[in-house]
GROMACS .gro file of C-alpha atoms in nm:
model
  166
    1MET     CA    1   9.201   9.448   8.856
    2ALA     CA    2   9.467   9.593   8.629
    3LEU     CA    3   9.396   9.317   8.378
    4LEU     CA    4   9.037   9.441   8.366
    5GLY     CA    5   9.152   9.799   8.318
    6VAL     CA    6   9.017   9.914   8.654
    7GLU     CA    7   9.180  10.242   8.758
    8SER     CA    8   9.453  10.217   8.500
    9ALA     CA    9   9.521  10.285   8.138
   10VAL     CA   10   9.630   9.927   8.080
   11THR     CA   11   9.527   9.771   7.754
   12ALA     CA   12   9.595   9.422   7.632
   13ALA     CA   13   9.847   9.565   7.385
   14SER     CA   14  10.043   9.744   7.660
   15LEU     CA   15  10.062   9.448   7.899
   16ASP     CA   16  10.416   9.327   7.949
   17PRO     CA   17  10.409   8.947   7.929
   18LEU     CA   18  10.700   8.924   8.171
   19GLY     CA   19  10.504   9.137   8.418
   20VAL     CA   20  10.206   8.905   8.386
   21VAL     CA   21  10.433   8.605   8.449
   22PHE     CA   22  10.579   8.774   8.757
   23GLY     CA   23  10.228   8.854   8.881
   24LEU     CA   24  10.121   8.492   8.840
   25LEU     CA   25  10.439   8.375   9.013
   26ALA     CA   26  10.371   8.614   9.300
   27GLY     CA   27  10.023   8.466   9.340
   28ALA     CA   28  10.160   8.112   9.335
   29PHE     CA   29  10.423   8.194   9.594
   30TRP     CA   30  10.161   8.368   9.808
   31ALA     CA   31   9.958   8.046   9.806
   32LEU     CA   32  10.270   7.847   9.899
   33TYR     CA   33  10.338   8.097  10.180
   34ILE     CA   34   9.990   8.038  10.322
   35LEU     CA   35  10.025   7.660  10.310
   36ALA     CA   36  10.380   7.663  10.452
   37SER     CA   37  10.283   7.905  10.729
   38ALA     CA   38   9.983   7.692  10.823
   39GLU     CA   39  10.201   7.382  10.846
   40THR     CA   40  10.472   7.568  11.041
   41GLY     CA   41  10.208   7.697  11.280
   42LYS     CA   42  10.091   7.340  11.343
   43GLN     CA   43  10.438   7.188  11.377
   44VAL     CA   44  10.628   7.456  11.572
   45PRO     CA   45  10.492   7.581  11.905
   46GLY     CA   46  10.472   7.951  11.985
   47LEU     CA   47  10.654   8.184  11.751
   48GLY     CA   48  10.960   7.963  11.700
   49GLY     CA   49  10.889   7.909  11.330
   50LEU     CA   50  10.838   8.280  11.276
   51SER     CA   51  11.161   8.357  11.460
   52ALA     CA   52  11.355   8.118  11.238
   53ALA     CA   53  11.192   8.263  10.925
   54MET     CA   54  11.276   8.620  11.034
   55ILE     CA   55  11.640   8.526  11.093
   56ILE     CA   56  11.664   8.365  10.750
   57ALA     CA   57  11.500   8.669  10.590
   58ALA     CA   58  11.740   8.901  10.773
   59VAL     CA   59  12.041   8.703  10.647
   60VAL     CA   60  11.911   8.743  10.291
   61VAL     CA   61  11.807   9.110  10.313
   62VAL     CA   62  12.070   9.269  10.539
   63PRO     CA   63  12.350   9.258  10.280
   64ILE     CA   64  12.123   9.437  10.034
   65GLY     CA   65  12.033   9.713  10.280
   66ALA     CA   66  12.367   9.736  10.460
   67SER     CA   67  12.455  10.066  10.292
   68GLY     CA   68  12.149  10.225  10.453
   69ALA     CA   69  12.264  10.107  10.796
   70VAL     CA   70  12.548  10.359  10.784
   71ARG     CA   71  12.299  10.643  10.799
   72VAL     CA   72  12.116  10.483  11.092
   73VAL     CA   73  12.444  10.455  11.282
   74GLU     CA   74  12.526  10.820  11.205
   75GLU     CA   75  12.180  10.933  11.319
   76PRO     CA   76  12.081  10.711  11.614
   77GLY     CA   77  11.734  10.870  11.625
   78LEU     CA   78  11.659  10.676  11.307
   79LEU     CA   79  11.714  10.349  11.492
   80LEU     CA   80  11.385  10.396  11.676
   81PHE     CA   81  11.204  10.443  11.345
   82ALA     CA   82  11.379  10.137  11.197
   83LEU     CA   83  11.276   9.923  11.494
   84ALA     CA   84  10.919  10.053  11.477
   85ALA     CA   85  10.906   9.976  11.104
   86ALA     CA   86  11.040   9.625  11.165
   87LEU     CA   87  10.790   9.555  11.440
   88LEU     CA   88  10.486   9.708  11.272
   89SER     CA   89  10.552   9.587  10.917
   90SER     CA   90  10.686   9.238  10.983
   91VAL     CA   91  10.691   9.099  11.335
   92LEU     CA   92  10.340   9.201  11.446
   93PRO     CA   93  10.155   9.115  11.122
   94TYR     CA   94  10.329   8.781  11.078
   95SER     CA   95  10.271   8.692  11.444
   96LEU     CA   96   9.901   8.765  11.401
   97GLU     CA   97   9.893   8.565  11.078
   98ILE     CA   98  10.048   8.261  11.249
   99ALA     CA   99   9.792   8.291  11.531
  100ALA     CA  100   9.509   8.314  11.276
  101LEU     CA  101   9.639   8.020  11.075
  102ARG     CA  102   9.635   7.805  11.387
  103ARG     CA  103   9.265   7.877  11.429
  104LEU     CA  104   9.137   7.901  11.071
  105PRO     CA  105   9.146   7.664  10.776
  106SER     CA  106   9.389   7.775  10.503
  107ASP     CA  107   9.109   7.843  10.254
  108VAL     CA  108   8.931   8.081  10.492
  109PHE     CA  109   9.259   8.249  10.584
  110SER     CA  110   9.345   8.305  10.218
  111VAL     CA  111   9.008   8.469  10.156
  112LEU     CA  112   9.058   8.695  10.457
  113LEU     CA  113   9.400   8.793  10.319
  114SER     CA  114   9.222   8.910  10.007
  115LEU     CA  115   9.087   9.191  10.225
  116GLU     CA  116   9.432   9.352  10.241
  117PRO     CA  117   9.388   9.553   9.917
  118ALA     CA  118   9.045   9.666  10.037
  119ILE     CA  119   9.191   9.780  10.368
  120ALA     CA  120   9.476   9.955  10.185
  121THR     CA  121   9.222  10.139   9.969
  122VAL     CA  122   9.030  10.260  10.275
  123VAL     CA  123   9.348  10.360  10.462
  124GLY     CA  124   9.477  10.544  10.154
  125TRP     CA  125   9.150  10.733  10.129
  126VAL     CA  126   9.114  10.816  10.501
  127LEU     CA  127   9.475  10.883  10.600
  128LEU     CA  128   9.636  10.996  10.276
  129GLY     CA  129   9.344  11.155  10.093
  130GLN     CA  130   9.390  10.927   9.793
  131GLY     CA  131   9.082  10.906   9.579
  132ALA     CA  132   8.925  10.582   9.468
  133GLY     CA  133   8.719  10.552   9.153
  134VAL     CA  134   8.376  10.396   9.129
  135LEU     CA  135   8.513  10.068   8.993
  136SER     CA  136   8.771  10.046   9.274
  137ILE     CA  137   8.504  10.104   9.536
  138ALA     CA  138   8.280   9.845   9.370
  139ALA     CA  139   8.570   9.598   9.367
  140VAL     CA  140   8.638   9.662   9.736
  141ILE     CA  141   8.272   9.602   9.820
  142LEU     CA  142   8.265   9.278   9.619
  143VAL     CA  143   8.583   9.148   9.787
  144VAL     CA  144   8.444   9.230  10.131
  145LEU     CA  145   8.112   9.060  10.052
  146ALA     CA  146   8.290   8.752   9.917
  147SER     CA  147   8.509   8.736  10.227
  148MET     CA  148   8.205   8.766  10.451
  149GLY     CA  149   8.024   8.495  10.258
  150VAL     CA  150   8.310   8.247  10.283
  151THR     CA  151   8.378   8.324  10.648
  152LEU     CA  152   8.015   8.313  10.760
  153GLY     CA  153   7.940   8.006  10.550
  154GLN     CA  154   8.228   7.815  10.708
  155GLY     CA  155   8.043   7.754  11.034
  156ARG     CA  156   7.732   7.601  10.881
  157PRO     CA  157   7.717   7.225  10.835
  158ARG     CA  158   7.646   7.111  10.483
  159ALA     CA  159   7.307   6.959  10.418
  160ASP     CA  160   7.312   6.586  10.354
  161PRO     CA  161   7.202   6.494  10.005
  162GLU     CA  162   6.864   6.329   9.969
  163PRO     CA  163   6.893   5.950   9.980
  164SER     CA  164   6.799   5.803   9.646
  165ALA     CA  165   6.510   5.564   9.629
  166ALA     CA  166   6.633   5.218   9.543
   0.00000   0.00000   0.00000
């Protein structure tokens, strides 16, 4: 959307090529995440794969955030908020994603994930009072309609092509 200039003052001249590369890399890694999660969901029963992934992520991230842990230890009331943030921002969503990936094809799941920005726009508007411009609202509607089309169209069998007369 930013590339189209929706809700931003971005012009082609002000685009940082490195930022565009990072954006494309993020999209590629998101696609790899979907495929790897789908395969993990098939191969590993229950939430074992997710548990292993969370442990690996913690080993990578904890050293970076260790300085913030001092404050949590000094103010134990913050521990409850830290646990709630961990559960609500990582454990619960990823658990639900694994469950969905076990039931949905990867292509349908990826389209449904495209709803996340639309949901964020609605939540920002309702809970935070953040405004959304006409183009943003139109984009949200188009994403929702596309997601509905792919999801609803998934259950219909494809029509067989007409046999050719020989």
